[in-house]
XYZ file of C-alpha atoms in Angstrom:
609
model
C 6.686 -34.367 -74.305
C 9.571 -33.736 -76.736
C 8.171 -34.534 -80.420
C 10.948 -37.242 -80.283
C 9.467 -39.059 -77.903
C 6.510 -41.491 -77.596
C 4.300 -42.768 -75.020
C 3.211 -46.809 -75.404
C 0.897 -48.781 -72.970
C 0.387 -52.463 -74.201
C -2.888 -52.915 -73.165
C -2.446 -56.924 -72.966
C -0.227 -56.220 -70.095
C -2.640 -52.653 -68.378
C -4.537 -54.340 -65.686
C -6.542 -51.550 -64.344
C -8.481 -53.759 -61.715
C -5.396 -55.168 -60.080
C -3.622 -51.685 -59.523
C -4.022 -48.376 -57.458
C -3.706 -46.221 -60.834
C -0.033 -45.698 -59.427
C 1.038 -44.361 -62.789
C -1.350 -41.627 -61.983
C -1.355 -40.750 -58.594
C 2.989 -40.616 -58.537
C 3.049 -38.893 -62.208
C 4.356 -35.409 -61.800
C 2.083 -33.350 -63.883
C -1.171 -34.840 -62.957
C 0.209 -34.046 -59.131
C 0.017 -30.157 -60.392
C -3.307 -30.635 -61.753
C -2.660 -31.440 -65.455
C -4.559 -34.774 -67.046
C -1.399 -36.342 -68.316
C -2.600 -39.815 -67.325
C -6.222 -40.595 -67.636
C -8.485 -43.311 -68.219
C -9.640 -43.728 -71.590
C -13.341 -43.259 -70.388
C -11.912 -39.616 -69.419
C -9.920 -39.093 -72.663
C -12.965 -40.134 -75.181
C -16.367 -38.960 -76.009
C -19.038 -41.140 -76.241
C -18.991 -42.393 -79.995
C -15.362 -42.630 -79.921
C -13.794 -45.729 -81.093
C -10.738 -46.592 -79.598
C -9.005 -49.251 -78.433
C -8.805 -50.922 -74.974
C -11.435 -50.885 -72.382
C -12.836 -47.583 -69.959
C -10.532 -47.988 -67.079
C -7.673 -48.773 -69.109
C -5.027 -45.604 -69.180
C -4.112 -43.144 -71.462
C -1.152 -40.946 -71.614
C -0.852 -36.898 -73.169
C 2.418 -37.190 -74.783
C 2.014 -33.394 -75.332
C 1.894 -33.593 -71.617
C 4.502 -36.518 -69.892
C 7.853 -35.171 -69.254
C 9.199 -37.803 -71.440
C 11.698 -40.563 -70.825
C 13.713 -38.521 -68.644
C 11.002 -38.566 -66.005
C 10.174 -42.235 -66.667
C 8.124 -42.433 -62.872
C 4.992 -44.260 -64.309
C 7.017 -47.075 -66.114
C 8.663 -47.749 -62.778
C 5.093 -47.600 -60.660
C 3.465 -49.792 -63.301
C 3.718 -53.059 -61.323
C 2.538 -55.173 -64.502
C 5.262 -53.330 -66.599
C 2.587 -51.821 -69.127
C 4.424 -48.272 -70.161
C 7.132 -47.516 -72.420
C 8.364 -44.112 -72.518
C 10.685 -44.099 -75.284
C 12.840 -41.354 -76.941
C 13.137 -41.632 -80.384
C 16.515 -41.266 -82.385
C 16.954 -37.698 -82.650
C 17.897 -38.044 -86.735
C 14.491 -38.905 -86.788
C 12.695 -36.176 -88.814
C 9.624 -37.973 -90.430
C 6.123 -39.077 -89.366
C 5.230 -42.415 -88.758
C 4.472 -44.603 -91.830
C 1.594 -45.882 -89.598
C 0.650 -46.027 -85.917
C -1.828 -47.701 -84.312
C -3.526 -45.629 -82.105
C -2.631 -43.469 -79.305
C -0.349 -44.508 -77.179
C 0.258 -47.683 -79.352
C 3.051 -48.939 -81.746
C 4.224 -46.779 -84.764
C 6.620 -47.532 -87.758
C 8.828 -45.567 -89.805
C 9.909 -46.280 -93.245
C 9.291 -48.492 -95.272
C 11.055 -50.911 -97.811
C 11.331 -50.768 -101.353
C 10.541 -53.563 -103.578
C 12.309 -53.837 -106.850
C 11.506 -55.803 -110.010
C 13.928 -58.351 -110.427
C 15.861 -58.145 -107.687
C 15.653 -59.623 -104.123
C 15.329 -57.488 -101.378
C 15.625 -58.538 -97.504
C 14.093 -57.511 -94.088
C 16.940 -57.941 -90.786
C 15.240 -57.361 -87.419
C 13.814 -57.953 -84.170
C 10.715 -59.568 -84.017
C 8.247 -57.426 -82.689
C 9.737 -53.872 -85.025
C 6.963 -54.014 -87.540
C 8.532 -56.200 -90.056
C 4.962 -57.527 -90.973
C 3.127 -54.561 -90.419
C 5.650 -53.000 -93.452
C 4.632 -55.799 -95.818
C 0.834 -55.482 -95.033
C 0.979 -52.181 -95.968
C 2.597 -52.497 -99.107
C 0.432 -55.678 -100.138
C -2.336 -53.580 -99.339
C -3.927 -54.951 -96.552
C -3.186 -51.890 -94.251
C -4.095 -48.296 -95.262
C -0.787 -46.135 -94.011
C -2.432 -43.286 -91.639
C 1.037 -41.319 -91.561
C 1.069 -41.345 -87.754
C -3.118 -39.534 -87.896
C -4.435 -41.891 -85.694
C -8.567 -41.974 -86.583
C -8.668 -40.228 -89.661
C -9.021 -42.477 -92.715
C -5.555 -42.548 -94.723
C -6.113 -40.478 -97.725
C -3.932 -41.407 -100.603
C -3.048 -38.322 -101.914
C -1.474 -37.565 -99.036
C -0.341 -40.567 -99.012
C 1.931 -40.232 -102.516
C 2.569 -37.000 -101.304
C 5.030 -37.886 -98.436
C 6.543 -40.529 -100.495
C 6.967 -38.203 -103.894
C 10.527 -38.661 -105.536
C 11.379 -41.971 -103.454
C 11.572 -45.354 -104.980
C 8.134 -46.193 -103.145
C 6.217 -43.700 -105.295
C 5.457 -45.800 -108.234
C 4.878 -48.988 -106.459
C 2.325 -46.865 -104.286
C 0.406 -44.993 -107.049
C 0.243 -48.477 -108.859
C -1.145 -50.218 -105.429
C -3.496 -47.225 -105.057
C -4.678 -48.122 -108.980
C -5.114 -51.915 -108.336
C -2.576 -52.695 -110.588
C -0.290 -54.558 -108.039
C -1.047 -58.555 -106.952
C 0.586 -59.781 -104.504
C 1.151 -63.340 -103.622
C 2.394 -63.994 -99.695
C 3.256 -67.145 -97.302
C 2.542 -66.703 -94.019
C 4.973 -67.109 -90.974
C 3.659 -69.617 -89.022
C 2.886 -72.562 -90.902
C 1.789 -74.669 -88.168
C -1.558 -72.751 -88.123
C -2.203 -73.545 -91.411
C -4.248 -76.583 -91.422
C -7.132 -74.431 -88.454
C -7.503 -72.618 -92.331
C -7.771 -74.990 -94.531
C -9.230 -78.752 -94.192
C -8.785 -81.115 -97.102
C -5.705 -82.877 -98.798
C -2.745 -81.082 -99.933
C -3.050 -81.540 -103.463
C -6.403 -79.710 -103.279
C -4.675 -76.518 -101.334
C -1.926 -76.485 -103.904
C -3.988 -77.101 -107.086
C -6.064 -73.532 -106.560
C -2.889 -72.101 -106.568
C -1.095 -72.972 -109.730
C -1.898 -69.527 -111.542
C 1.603 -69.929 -113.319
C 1.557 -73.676 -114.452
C 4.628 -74.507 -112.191
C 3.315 -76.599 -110.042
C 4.382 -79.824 -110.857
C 8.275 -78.368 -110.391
C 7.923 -77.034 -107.562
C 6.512 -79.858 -106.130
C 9.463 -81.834 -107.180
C 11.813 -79.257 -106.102
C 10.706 -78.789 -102.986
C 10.687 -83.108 -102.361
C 6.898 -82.671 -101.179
C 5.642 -85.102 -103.841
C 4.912 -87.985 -100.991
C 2.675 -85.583 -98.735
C 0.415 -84.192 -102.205
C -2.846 -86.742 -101.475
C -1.946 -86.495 -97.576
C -4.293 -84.606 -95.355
C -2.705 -81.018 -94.305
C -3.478 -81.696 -90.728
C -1.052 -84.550 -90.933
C 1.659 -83.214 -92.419
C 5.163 -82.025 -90.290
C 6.216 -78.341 -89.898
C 8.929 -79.024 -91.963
C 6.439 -80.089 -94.854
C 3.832 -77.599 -94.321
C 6.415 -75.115 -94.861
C 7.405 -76.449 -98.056
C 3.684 -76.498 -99.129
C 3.606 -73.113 -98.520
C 5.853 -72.153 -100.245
C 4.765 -74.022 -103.041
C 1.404 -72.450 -102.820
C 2.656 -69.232 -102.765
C 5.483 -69.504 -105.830
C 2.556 -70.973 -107.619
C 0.745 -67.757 -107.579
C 1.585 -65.127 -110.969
C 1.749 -62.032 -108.587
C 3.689 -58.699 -109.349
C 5.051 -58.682 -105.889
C 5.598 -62.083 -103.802
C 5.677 -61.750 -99.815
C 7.738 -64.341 -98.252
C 7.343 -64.583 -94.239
C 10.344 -66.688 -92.853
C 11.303 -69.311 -95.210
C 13.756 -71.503 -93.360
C 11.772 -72.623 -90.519
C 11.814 -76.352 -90.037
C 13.786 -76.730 -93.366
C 17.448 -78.551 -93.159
C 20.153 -76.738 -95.272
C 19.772 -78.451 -98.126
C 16.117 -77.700 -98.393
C 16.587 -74.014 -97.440
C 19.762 -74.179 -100.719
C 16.616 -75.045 -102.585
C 14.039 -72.250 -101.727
C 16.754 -69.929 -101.835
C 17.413 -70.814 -105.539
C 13.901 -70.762 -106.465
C 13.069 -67.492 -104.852
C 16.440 -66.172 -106.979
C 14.796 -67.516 -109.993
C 11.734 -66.278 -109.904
C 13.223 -62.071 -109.094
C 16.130 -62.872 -112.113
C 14.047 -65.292 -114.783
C 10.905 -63.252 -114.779
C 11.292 -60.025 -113.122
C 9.249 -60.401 -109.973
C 9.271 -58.299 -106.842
C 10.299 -60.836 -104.149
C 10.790 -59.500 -100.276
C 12.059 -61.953 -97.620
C 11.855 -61.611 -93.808
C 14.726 -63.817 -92.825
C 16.479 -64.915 -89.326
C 19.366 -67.073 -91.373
C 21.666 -64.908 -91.758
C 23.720 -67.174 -94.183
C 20.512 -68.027 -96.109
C 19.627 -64.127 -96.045
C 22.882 -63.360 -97.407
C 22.750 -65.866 -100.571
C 19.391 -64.924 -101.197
C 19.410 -61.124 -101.727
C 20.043 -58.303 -103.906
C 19.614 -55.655 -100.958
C 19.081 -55.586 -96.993
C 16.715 -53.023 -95.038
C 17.548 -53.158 -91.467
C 14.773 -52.641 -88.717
C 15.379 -51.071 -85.824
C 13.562 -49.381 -82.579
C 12.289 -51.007 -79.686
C 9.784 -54.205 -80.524
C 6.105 -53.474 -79.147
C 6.624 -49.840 -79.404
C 8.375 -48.532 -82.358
C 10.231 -49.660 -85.287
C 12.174 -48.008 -87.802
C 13.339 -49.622 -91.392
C 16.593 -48.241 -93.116
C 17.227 -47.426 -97.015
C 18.084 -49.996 -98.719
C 21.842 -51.325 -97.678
C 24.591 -53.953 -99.314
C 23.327 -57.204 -98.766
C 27.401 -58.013 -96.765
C 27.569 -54.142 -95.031
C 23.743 -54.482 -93.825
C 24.265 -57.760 -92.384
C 27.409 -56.777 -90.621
C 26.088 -53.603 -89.414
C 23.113 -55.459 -87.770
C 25.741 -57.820 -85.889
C 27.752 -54.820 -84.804
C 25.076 -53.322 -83.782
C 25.558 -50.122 -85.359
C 24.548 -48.348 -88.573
C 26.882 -46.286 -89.924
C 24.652 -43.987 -92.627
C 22.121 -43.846 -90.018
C 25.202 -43.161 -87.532
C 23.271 -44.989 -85.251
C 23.789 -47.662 -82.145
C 21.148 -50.411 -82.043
C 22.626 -52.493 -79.494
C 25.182 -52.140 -77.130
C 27.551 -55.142 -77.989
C 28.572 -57.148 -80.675
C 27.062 -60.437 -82.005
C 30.321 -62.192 -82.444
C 31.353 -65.504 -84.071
C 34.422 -67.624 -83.363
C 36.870 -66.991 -85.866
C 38.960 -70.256 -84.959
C 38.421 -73.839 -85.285
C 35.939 -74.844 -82.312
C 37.145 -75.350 -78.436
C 37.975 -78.639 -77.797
C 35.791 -81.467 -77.002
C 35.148 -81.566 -73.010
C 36.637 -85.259 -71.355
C 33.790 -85.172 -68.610
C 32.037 -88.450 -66.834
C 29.917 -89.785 -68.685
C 26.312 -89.068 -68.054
C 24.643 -90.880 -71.011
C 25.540 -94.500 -72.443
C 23.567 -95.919 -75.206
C 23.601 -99.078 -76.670
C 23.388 -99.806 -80.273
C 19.775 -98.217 -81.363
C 17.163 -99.865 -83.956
C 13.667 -98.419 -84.475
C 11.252 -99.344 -87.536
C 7.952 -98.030 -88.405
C 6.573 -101.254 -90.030
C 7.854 -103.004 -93.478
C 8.543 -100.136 -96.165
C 8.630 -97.268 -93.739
C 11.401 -95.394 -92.246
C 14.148 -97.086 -90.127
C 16.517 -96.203 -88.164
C 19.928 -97.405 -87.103
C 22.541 -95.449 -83.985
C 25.402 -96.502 -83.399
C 26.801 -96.740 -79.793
C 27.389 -93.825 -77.872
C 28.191 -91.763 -74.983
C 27.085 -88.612 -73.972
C 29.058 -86.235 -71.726
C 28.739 -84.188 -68.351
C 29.507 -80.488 -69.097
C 28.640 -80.660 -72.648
C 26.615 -79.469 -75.263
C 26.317 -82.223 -78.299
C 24.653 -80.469 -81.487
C 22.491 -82.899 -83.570
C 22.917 -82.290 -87.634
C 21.360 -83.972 -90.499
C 18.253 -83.435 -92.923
C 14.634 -83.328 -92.464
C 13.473 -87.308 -92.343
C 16.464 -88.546 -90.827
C 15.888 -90.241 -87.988
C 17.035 -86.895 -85.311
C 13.716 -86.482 -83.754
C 12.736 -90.907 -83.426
C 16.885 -90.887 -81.869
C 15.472 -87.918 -79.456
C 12.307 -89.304 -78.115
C 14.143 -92.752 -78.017
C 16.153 -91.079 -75.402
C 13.092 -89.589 -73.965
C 11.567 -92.721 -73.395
C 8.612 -91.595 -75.664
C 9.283 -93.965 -78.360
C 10.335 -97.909 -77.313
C 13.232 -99.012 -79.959
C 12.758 -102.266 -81.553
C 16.602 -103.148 -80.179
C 18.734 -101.883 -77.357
C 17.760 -100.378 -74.553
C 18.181 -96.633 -72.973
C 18.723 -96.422 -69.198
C 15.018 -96.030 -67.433
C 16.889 -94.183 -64.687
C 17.771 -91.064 -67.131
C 16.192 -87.790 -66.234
C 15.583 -86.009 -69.014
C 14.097 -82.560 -69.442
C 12.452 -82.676 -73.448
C 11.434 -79.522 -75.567
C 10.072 -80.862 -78.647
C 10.045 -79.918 -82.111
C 6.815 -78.403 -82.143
C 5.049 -76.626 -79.697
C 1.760 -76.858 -78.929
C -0.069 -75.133 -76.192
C -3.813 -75.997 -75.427
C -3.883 -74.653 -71.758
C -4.968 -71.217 -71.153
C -2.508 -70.997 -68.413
C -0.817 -67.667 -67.528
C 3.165 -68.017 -67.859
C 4.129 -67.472 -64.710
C 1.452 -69.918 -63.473
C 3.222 -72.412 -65.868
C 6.843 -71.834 -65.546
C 6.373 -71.937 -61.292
C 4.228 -75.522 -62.021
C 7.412 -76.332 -63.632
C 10.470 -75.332 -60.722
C 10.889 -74.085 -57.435
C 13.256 -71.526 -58.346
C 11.141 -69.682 -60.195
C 11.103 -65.917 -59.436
C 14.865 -66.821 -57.792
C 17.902 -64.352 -58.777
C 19.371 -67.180 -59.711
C 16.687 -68.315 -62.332
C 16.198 -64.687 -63.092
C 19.720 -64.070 -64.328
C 20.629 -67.331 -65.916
C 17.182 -67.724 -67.772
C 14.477 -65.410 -67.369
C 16.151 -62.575 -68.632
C 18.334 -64.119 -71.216
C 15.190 -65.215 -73.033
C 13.859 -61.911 -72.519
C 10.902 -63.421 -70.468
C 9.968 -60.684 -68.455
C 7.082 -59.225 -71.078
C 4.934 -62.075 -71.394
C 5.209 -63.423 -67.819
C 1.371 -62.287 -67.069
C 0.430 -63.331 -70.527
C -1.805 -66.750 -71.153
C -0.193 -69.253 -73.338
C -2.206 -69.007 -75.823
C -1.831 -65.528 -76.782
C 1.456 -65.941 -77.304
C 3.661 -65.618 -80.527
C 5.665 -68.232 -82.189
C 8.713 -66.764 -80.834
C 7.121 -66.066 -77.350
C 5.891 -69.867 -77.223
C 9.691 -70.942 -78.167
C 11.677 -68.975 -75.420
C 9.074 -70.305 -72.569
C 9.533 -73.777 -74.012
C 13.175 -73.426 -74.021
C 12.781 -72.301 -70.037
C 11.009 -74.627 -69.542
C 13.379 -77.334 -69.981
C 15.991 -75.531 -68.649
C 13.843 -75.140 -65.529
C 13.626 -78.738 -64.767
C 16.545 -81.348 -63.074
C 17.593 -83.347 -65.123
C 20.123 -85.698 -66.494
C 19.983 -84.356 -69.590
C 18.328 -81.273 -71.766
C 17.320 -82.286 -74.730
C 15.863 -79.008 -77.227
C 14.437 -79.859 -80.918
C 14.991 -76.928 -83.252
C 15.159 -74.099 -80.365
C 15.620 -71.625 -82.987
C 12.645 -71.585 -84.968
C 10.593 -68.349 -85.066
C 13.246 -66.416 -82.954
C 15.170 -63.750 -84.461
C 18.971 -63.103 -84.834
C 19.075 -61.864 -81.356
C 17.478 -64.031 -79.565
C 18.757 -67.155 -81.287
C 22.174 -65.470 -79.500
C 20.852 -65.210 -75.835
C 18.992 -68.609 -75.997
C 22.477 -69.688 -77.027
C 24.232 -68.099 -74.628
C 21.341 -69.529 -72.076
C 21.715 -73.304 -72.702
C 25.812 -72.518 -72.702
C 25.914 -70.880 -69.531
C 23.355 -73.722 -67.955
C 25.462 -76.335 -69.116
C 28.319 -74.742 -67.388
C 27.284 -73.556 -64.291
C 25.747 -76.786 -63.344
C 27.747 -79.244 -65.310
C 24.649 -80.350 -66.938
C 24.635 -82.096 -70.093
C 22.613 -80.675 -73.434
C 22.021 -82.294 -76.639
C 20.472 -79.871 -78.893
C 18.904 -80.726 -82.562
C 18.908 -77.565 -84.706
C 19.315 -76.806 -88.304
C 20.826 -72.993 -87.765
C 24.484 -73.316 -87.934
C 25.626 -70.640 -86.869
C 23.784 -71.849 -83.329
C 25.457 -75.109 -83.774
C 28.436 -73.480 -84.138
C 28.175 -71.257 -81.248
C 26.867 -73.807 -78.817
C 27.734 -77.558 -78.948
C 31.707 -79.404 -78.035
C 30.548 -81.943 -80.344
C 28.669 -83.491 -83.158
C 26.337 -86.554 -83.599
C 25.764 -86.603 -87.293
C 22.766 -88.457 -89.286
C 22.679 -89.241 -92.907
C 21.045 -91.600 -95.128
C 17.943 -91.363 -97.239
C 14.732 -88.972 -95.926
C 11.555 -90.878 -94.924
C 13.335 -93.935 -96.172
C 16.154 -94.809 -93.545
C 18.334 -93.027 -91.121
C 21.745 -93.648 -89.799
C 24.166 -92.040 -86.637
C 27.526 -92.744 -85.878
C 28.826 -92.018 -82.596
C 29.324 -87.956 -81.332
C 32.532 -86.893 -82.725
C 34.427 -83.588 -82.292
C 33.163 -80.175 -84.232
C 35.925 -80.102 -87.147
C 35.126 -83.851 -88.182
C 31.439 -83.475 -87.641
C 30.942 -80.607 -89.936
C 33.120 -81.674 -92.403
C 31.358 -84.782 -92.431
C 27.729 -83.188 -92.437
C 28.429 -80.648 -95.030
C 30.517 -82.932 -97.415
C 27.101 -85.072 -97.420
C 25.492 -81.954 -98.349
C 28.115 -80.627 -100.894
C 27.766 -77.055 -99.574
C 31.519 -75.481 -98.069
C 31.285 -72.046 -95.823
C 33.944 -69.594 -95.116
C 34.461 -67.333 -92.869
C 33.512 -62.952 -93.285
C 36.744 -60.977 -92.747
C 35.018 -58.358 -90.851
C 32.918 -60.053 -88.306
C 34.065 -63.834 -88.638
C 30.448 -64.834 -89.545
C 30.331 -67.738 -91.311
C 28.926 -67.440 -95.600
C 27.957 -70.206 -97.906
C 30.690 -70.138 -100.693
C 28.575 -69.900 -104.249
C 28.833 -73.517 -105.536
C 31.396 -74.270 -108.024
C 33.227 -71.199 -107.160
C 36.962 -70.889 -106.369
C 36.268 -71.154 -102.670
C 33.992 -73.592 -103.014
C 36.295 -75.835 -104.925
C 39.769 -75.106 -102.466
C 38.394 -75.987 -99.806
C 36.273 -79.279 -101.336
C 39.925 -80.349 -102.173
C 41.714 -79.398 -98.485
C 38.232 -81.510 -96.905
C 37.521 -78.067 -94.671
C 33.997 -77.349 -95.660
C 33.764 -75.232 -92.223
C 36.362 -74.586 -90.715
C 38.584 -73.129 -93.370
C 41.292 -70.455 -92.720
């Protein structure tokens, strides 16, 4: 094989006892004798240690004929092989791969004292595998798969860049690093006790107290972890990790969960902590308009997710973003996708006038005296449309949701028994070791159709985890088969909580473009609760907005059209966007700027020219 090109076989997928070793017996050089693909009983000696089992394969890439030959990814019949060609501007070794025939990175980012610097990417392109490396939980093997990483070596191939003094000082133990993890959720399967008690061991900087008031987590601090929301967990975690006095602080995801307002907040304490005392911070972030207030400098990663990934120089925090989105890089010269992610650049389409499919009355639910209440105001519901849900954290979205759902009985009104409706909820939780295509065809009869192959499966790039058991499956993974799953049912109406947590800037796009086109094509009716707005944007007619007080009471007017909505949402919020002149994208103004305060005074907090 070419040196720019690499041979992958996801061994979660390499099913050895359900095949015919087709990728063998049709591969051209092992048909002219040649051991190109093997088992890896064949390809090690006894004492080896590798990874995967006997009679799983393993490919020569000194050998295959490279992705121009590409006959054992087609034979595979559980889609196990990548044969990938690399860019060809590609002239370094990997940072670190994982073994033969598994993933490899290249490049890595720089942290800076100080300053802010951001991760873009697909999920899956060794994001976290970068920051393990540089928090020193990962020795970087420079692509020698099973020789121990020596650091001289090590310095060596990163002498004169920006990453040799933060290296030589990791190598020295003189860098601590302080990092939140991605998925909060699993959080309390580490740790069993009351919040305060998690928090408390980490207050290395005395700075706890503010950030708990900060971060409004004050009424959860003698609560039990186990019992607290996603939305509060992530908060905590944050918390716990800003406590921390580290030279370089990981942050893994921030905004999951989080309304705007909350994700304003973390953004300005992560922008304290880099300006006010000179930390290190590095962000992976899937809000683009968050990612874009918060930092000093973007790297962009790149590749293709499960096999390779590549992470640019440092780039402008606007050019980087707007590169990603066009989907090419223009110092790299480089095309990473094929299209565009675009964003209208116009005030939204107008508000469909279809038959009604949902009526309901007036709405009042209580939680017992001094808890939360909430109060909805008549509404309807339309066919053909998508209705976005907005508010904060605590307002009353998800009790108004499972009202609907017939989960939760109100304390007045009534909702239709008759409705159908297909429910994803906020959080996921799987605890059936089911494979996914068992799952999904328990679910619909059209599974496997063209039909649901081309409208869902492959817009939620399902097609890689369909052999997979639900429990092995990411955050992301676990999101796109709950969003098919609703979209797999018949119903009156699809009703999704937060689809966009844990999935990245692409996929947020295609699940987009997935409950769109459903709602469409069928004239079905969505109502979608998210706190990404550039997915609200791109995907409802309408708004039903909810203010009040968090965890105190909650209150929604009827659904009203896009312009009013947001202006409405984000005047409770204080917080005005306009619009990039390059790619249309919407950008939080700076508060108390000279955008900011125009477009306070026109009332077009969204929607501005």
């Amino acid at each position: 094989m070419a040196d720019d090109s690499i041979a992958v076989v996801d061994l979660e997928l390499c099913q050895p006892d359900r095949c015919n070793y087709e990728c063998a017996n049709f591969c051209p050089p092992n048909r002219t004798g040649k051991e190109c693909i093997i088992t890896r009983e064949e390809r090690f000696e006894e004492g080896d240690v590798y990874r995967g089992t006997d009679d799983q394969i393993w490919i020569s890439e000194e050998i295959c004929l490279g992705e121009s030959c590409g006959i054992c990814v087609e034979k595979c019949p559980f889609d196990a092989i990548q044969i990938l060609n690399l860019p060809q501007e590609l002239d370094e070794n990997p940072v670190h791969r994982y073994g033969e025939n598994a993933f490899a990175l290249y490049g890595l980012p720089a942290p800076e004292e100080g300053r802010v610097t951001g991760i873009l990417g697909p999920n899956g392109i060794g994001k976290t595998t970068a920051v393990q490396i540089l928090a020193d939980e990962l020795a970087p093997n420079l692509g020698n798969v099973g020789e121990e990483p020596d650091w001289e070596q090590i310095l060596e191939a990163y002498r004169g860049t920006a990453l040799q003094e933060y290296l030589a000082a990791m190598r020295d133990g003189d860098v601590t690093v302080a990092r939140k993890p991605q998925y909060v959720d699993q959080i309390p399967d580490q740790f069993d006790g009351k919040t305060r008690e998690l928090l408390e061991r980490t207050d290395e900087r005395d700075a706890l107290s503010e950030l708990v008031e900060r971060l409004g987590i004050a009424p959860v601090i003698d609560q039990p972890i186990d019992t607290l929301s996603g939305g509060e967990l992530q908060r905590v975690a944050l918390a716990a990790t800003l406590a921390r006095d580290a030279d370089f602080y990981f942050l893994d995801e921030i905004t999951p969960y989080l309304d705007i307002s909350q994700r304003m907040t973390v953004a300005r304490l992560v922008r304290e902590l880099a300006e006010e005392e000179g930390r290190s911070m590095l962000v992976v972030e899937h809000d683009l308009a968050i990612l874009d207030l918060l930092a000093d400098a973007i790297h962009v990663g790149y590749g293709q997710p499960g096999a390779f990934g590549i992470i640019t120089p440092p780039k402008p925090v606007k050019g980087g973003i707007n590169e990603y989105l066009s989907g090419y890089l223009e110092n790299e010269n480089m095309r990473i996708r094929e299209t565009d992610i675009e964003f209208e650049e116009h005030a939204p389409r107008t508000a469909t006038a279809g038959d009604v499919v949902v009526s309901y009355p007036a709405l009042e639910k209580s939680y017992g005296e001094g808890e939360f209440s909430l109060s909805v105001d008549a509404g309807e519901i339309r066919e053909n449309e998508v209705l976005g849900v907005v508010g904060p954290n605590g307002i009353g979205k998800s009790t108004f949701a499972k009202l609907l759902a017939g989960r939760l009985d109100p304390d007045e009104g009534a909702v239709a028994e008759s409705l159908d409706i297909a429910y994803k909820p906020q959080y996921i939780e799987i605890d059936q070791s089911i494979r996914v295509d068992a799952f999904l065809a328990s679910i619909t009869d059209d599974f496997g159709s063209s039909y649901w192959t081309t409208e869902i499966a492959q817009p939620l790039q399902l097609e890689r985890v369909m052999e997979q058991h639900l429990t092995d499956l990411s955050g992301g993974e676990r999101q796109r088969i709950a969003i098919a799953a609703c979209l797999s049912k018949d119903a009156d109406l699809y009703l999704l909580d937060e689809p966009s947590a844990h999935l990245d800037v692409e996929q947020r796009v295609l699940a987009t473009s997935a409950i769109r086109r459903y709602a469409e094509n069928h004239d079905a009716t969505a109502m979608v609760i998210d706190h990404d707005i550039y997915m609200i944007d791109l995907l409802s007619d309408r708004l039903l907005v909810f203010d009040g007080e968090p965890a105190e009471h909650g209150y929604a007017a009827p659904p009203q059209g896009m312009r009013e909505g947001m202006n409405e949402f984000l005047s409770n919020l204080d917080i005005t966007f306009r619009r990039d002149e390059r790619t249309s994208r919407p950008r939080i103004n700076k508060p108390g700027s000279q955008l900011d305060r125009e477009q306070k005074t026109a009332g077009e907090y969204y929607y501005a020219p």
